[in-house]
Amino acid sequence: MDDDGTRGVRGSSADRVTGPALPPPPTTPPRVPAPAAGPRPAAPPVEQRPPRPGSASPAEQPVPGAPVDAWLRTPRPPQEPGVWRYGYTPPPPEEPEGVSNRSLLVGALISLLSALLLWSLWRNGYLPYRLVPLKLFTPGEWWNPGTSGGPRTIEGSDALTVYEAVLFGLLAYGCGRIGNFSELFRRHVADRGQPFLALAAAAAAGLTQLLVWKEALPVVRPVLVLVASVAGGEIYQSQTVVNVIYAVIAAAVLYPFARLGRWRELIAARRGTAVPAPDGTATAPAAATSADQWPELRTAGWTDAADTLTAEVRTGRMNDVDVARLRHAWALATRRPDRLAPLAEAVLRTGGAAALHPSGRRDLPRRGAHHDVLTGQVRIGRCADDPHNPYVRRGTGLALEPALLGTSLLAVGPPGAGKTARLIRPVVEALALRALAGQAAVLAVGGAGAPLGPDDAFDVVVRLGHPGSAHDIDLYGGTTDPDEAAAVLAEGLVGDVGSLDSRRAATVLAQLLGPYRAAHGHFPSVPELRELLDGTPAALAGLRASLEAAGHHAMLRELDARSRQAGGPGDPAPALADRVALLDRPAFTGFFATGPDARPFSLRALGQHPLRVRVDLPERGHAEASRLLTRLLLAQFTAITAARTDTTLFACLVLDDATHAVTAETVRGIRRLRSVNAGAVLALRTVDDVPETLHTPLLGAVGCTAAFSGITTWDGKRFAEAWGKEWVETREVAQHTVFADQPFTRALHALRKLVTGKAVTTDAVTVRQVERERWSASELAYAVPSGHAVIRLATVEGEHAPPLLVHLDG
């Protein structure tokens, strides 16, 4: 640029033409005026970036001691089965596999150098026919003759200035697209977040402004030319107009960097003000009544009760269990309008202590897992960043809830894999909290000393074989029907004996239980039942005499039939007597009482009250008796829950060790649980703890399965077959040696082989769809890290989630 404002055009026939009287550029970039002060918009919600796989999002975990009103207002969007919904934020869209950082940087550098070389060739006139497109659309008198002739008039010089600016813009755009500068910016600048993004954009803006005002970039002069051609050159006689134009140019150059650096959002976040959504979408209007203000009560007209509960929540006098309990009580009361007024009066009188659990407890003494009592979820882990897991599930929390446990759950893993501490214990805790909210009943069965929870976390604790136990177990399940009692008892006693028919065993027991109850008004105790099964003459004679004295002739016929069948081939009575003998031990003296003074705990109460029950079995000294009792409790639970008419309560049985507890009849009972709002959680060391004929029926009966690290390939094969296959895309690469025909090419190949030590080859890629197992037996046995499990979930409505590799931190 000349001192007199002229422009030199280089070329073979370039002439110097006097340029227009344009104002000189300022020595420093002008300042952009600050925006006018105005009312500050509302504060924005805190931005929550999607968590990286394997990292915990702050909003995803309930903060211990957090206010209940904030906990209530936290969103819980509906998601796929097993997704931890509390504060869930969806991950960003999956990005295709991109080039490496090295390739990206090299490509950007090559693109930039190529653009600079091309622009230098253009400016120095080394590109032929560069002015031909411009001359086609402008008058010929503006230009010197020839294809390379430069401008002859001032108009031609102005047109060339604008033409070069347009070409520079196209070149910069093409360089950015070819060099993939947007991806480079996203990876190395935008992904680092604020304030690095704003500082980097500010540095780039300052450098660009310097280049613009030094006229290294064709921006200022083309703008001034266009303004002069539209408004006339006389406009530059006013210094105010010139300053305004310079300010507009500076602001226009600065604006893209402000958008890239998100300066407005950063300033708004610092000041605590809101910024409209960048995509222009309107923010959803807030609900008229938030969740902590009990909108369901206000809608029904009970405003005073809603105000009372709102004050209880905001002053911290209510916990999450109180909220869930009162919501459930209100939902039940709406079905019975006569209960609405008493419930509202109780809320006005006692606040958050209304509709208490029968135990009077409002929370567990301590919690070992993350719970969301409002949805009934318990977080047991986080989905690993593994190719087996779908992209949308990687890094998300995995949770269990009644909708999943209603299909029953089978967990298999060797000792020490973490089944009890990381799965069973959190599930028992969640069900106990739900019981305090009046929505569930739980029966947890484990060995003495199993970490299923402290004693004060349960309403009933049964320690079988322990002299200090305050409760006992009813062997007959609380029923008064001899046939029903015989069927359940036979399943518990000899259901695992494959050579015996449980129906014949139930018939034998019914032939003895019916007469005994008719004669004495209750079922026999363990020693008495053993004597009757052994066929002791004194016991049978005494029973017969009592029946004759009471005139129970029908029961006498039952007893006579038992006497005729005793000792015959295939008589199950000796096997039943041997199994009953396992319970007729000194350690169990005083247990399983059936007299008029006995007060055993009956599982039938689980279907009627939100109870928390724990049964401790003497596994160390009486392993066979413990397995018998586990099998009996499972049989009783499936029979009792299937027969109940009120299915409001979710009933769940948790077996910490279900070894030899599963029978053909209980498998059929487990299938029926999902239709009666009940479920079972079974933990096994290996699938071989179940009879081989029941492997497939058991895996088909449960909807949720978990394979822990350390299982054998035999167990892995069964899970792989149960989980099925999926279609995957495979790529096969075959290398073929390249044979050259020309001497020069052969020489190049020989030189390349000499340098690299490898022959010249070409790759043949074959892509096809094949059907493969979701998890193979070998992967389940050797590829599952310690502390992890592969879990497959299903809901009672039929929704499924694929097998997911989960890091268990429950």
XYZ file of N, CA and C in Angstrom, residues 32 47 107 112 121 201 280 285-286 306 409 445 474 484 487 493 545 584 590 641 675 719 723 729 731 739 787:
81
model
N -14.939 -1.908 20.700
C -16.349 -2.176 20.435
C -17.157 -1.634 21.591
N -25.197 -25.728 34.203
C -24.943 -26.586 33.040
C -24.334 -27.891 33.508
N -2.634 -32.762 8.669
C -3.531 -32.334 7.605
C -3.843 -30.856 7.662
N -2.975 -25.454 5.498
C -2.627 -24.052 5.717
C -1.455 -23.620 4.840
N 1.109 -17.100 -4.726
C 1.157 -17.166 -6.188
C 0.148 -16.212 -6.812
N -10.054 -18.059 22.287
C -10.782 -17.248 21.309
C -10.354 -15.784 21.383
N -31.834 -21.432 19.871
C -33.038 -20.645 19.691
C -34.295 -21.301 20.212
N -41.531 -23.988 30.052
C -41.974 -23.226 31.218
C -41.967 -24.086 32.460
N -41.611 -23.477 33.566
C -41.580 -24.205 34.825
C -42.981 -24.588 35.254
N -51.261 -29.844 52.161
C -50.112 -29.617 51.284
C -49.187 -28.555 51.864
N -34.378 -62.464 39.947
C -32.983 -62.252 39.587
C -32.158 -63.444 40.035
N -32.900 -64.235 53.558
C -32.461 -65.507 54.132
C -30.986 -65.664 53.833
N -42.617 -71.149 61.143
C -43.700 -72.126 61.013
C -43.391 -73.021 59.817
N -52.483 -78.497 51.527
C -51.570 -77.410 51.162
C -50.289 -77.484 51.972
N -48.118 -80.371 50.658
C -47.466 -80.114 49.373
C -46.231 -79.237 49.549
N -38.781 -80.810 51.896
C -38.054 -81.956 52.441
C -37.326 -82.753 51.363
N -56.309 -93.845 68.396
C -57.222 -93.788 69.545
C -57.867 -92.413 69.654
N -34.669 -82.588 63.726
C -34.891 -83.120 65.068
C -33.542 -83.302 65.764
N -36.974 -76.706 70.868
C -37.784 -75.529 71.143
C -38.185 -74.775 69.902
N -47.438 -66.340 47.979
C -47.626 -65.152 47.149
C -48.531 -65.424 45.954
N -46.621 -62.110 37.924
C -48.027 -61.767 37.730
C -48.731 -61.420 39.032
N -24.998 -69.105 30.292
C -25.440 -67.718 30.179
C -25.402 -67.251 28.726
N -28.628 -65.733 26.761
C -28.666 -64.344 26.298
C -28.776 -64.218 24.790
N -21.190 -56.310 12.653
C -20.461 -56.071 11.410
C -18.995 -56.416 11.621
N -15.011 -56.973 9.884
C -14.105 -56.545 8.818
C -12.962 -57.545 8.746
N 2.789 -57.827 -7.456
C 3.822 -58.208 -8.422
C 3.865 -57.138 -9.525
N -14.467 -57.409 40.448
C -15.369 -56.346 40.868
C -16.406 -55.974 39.836
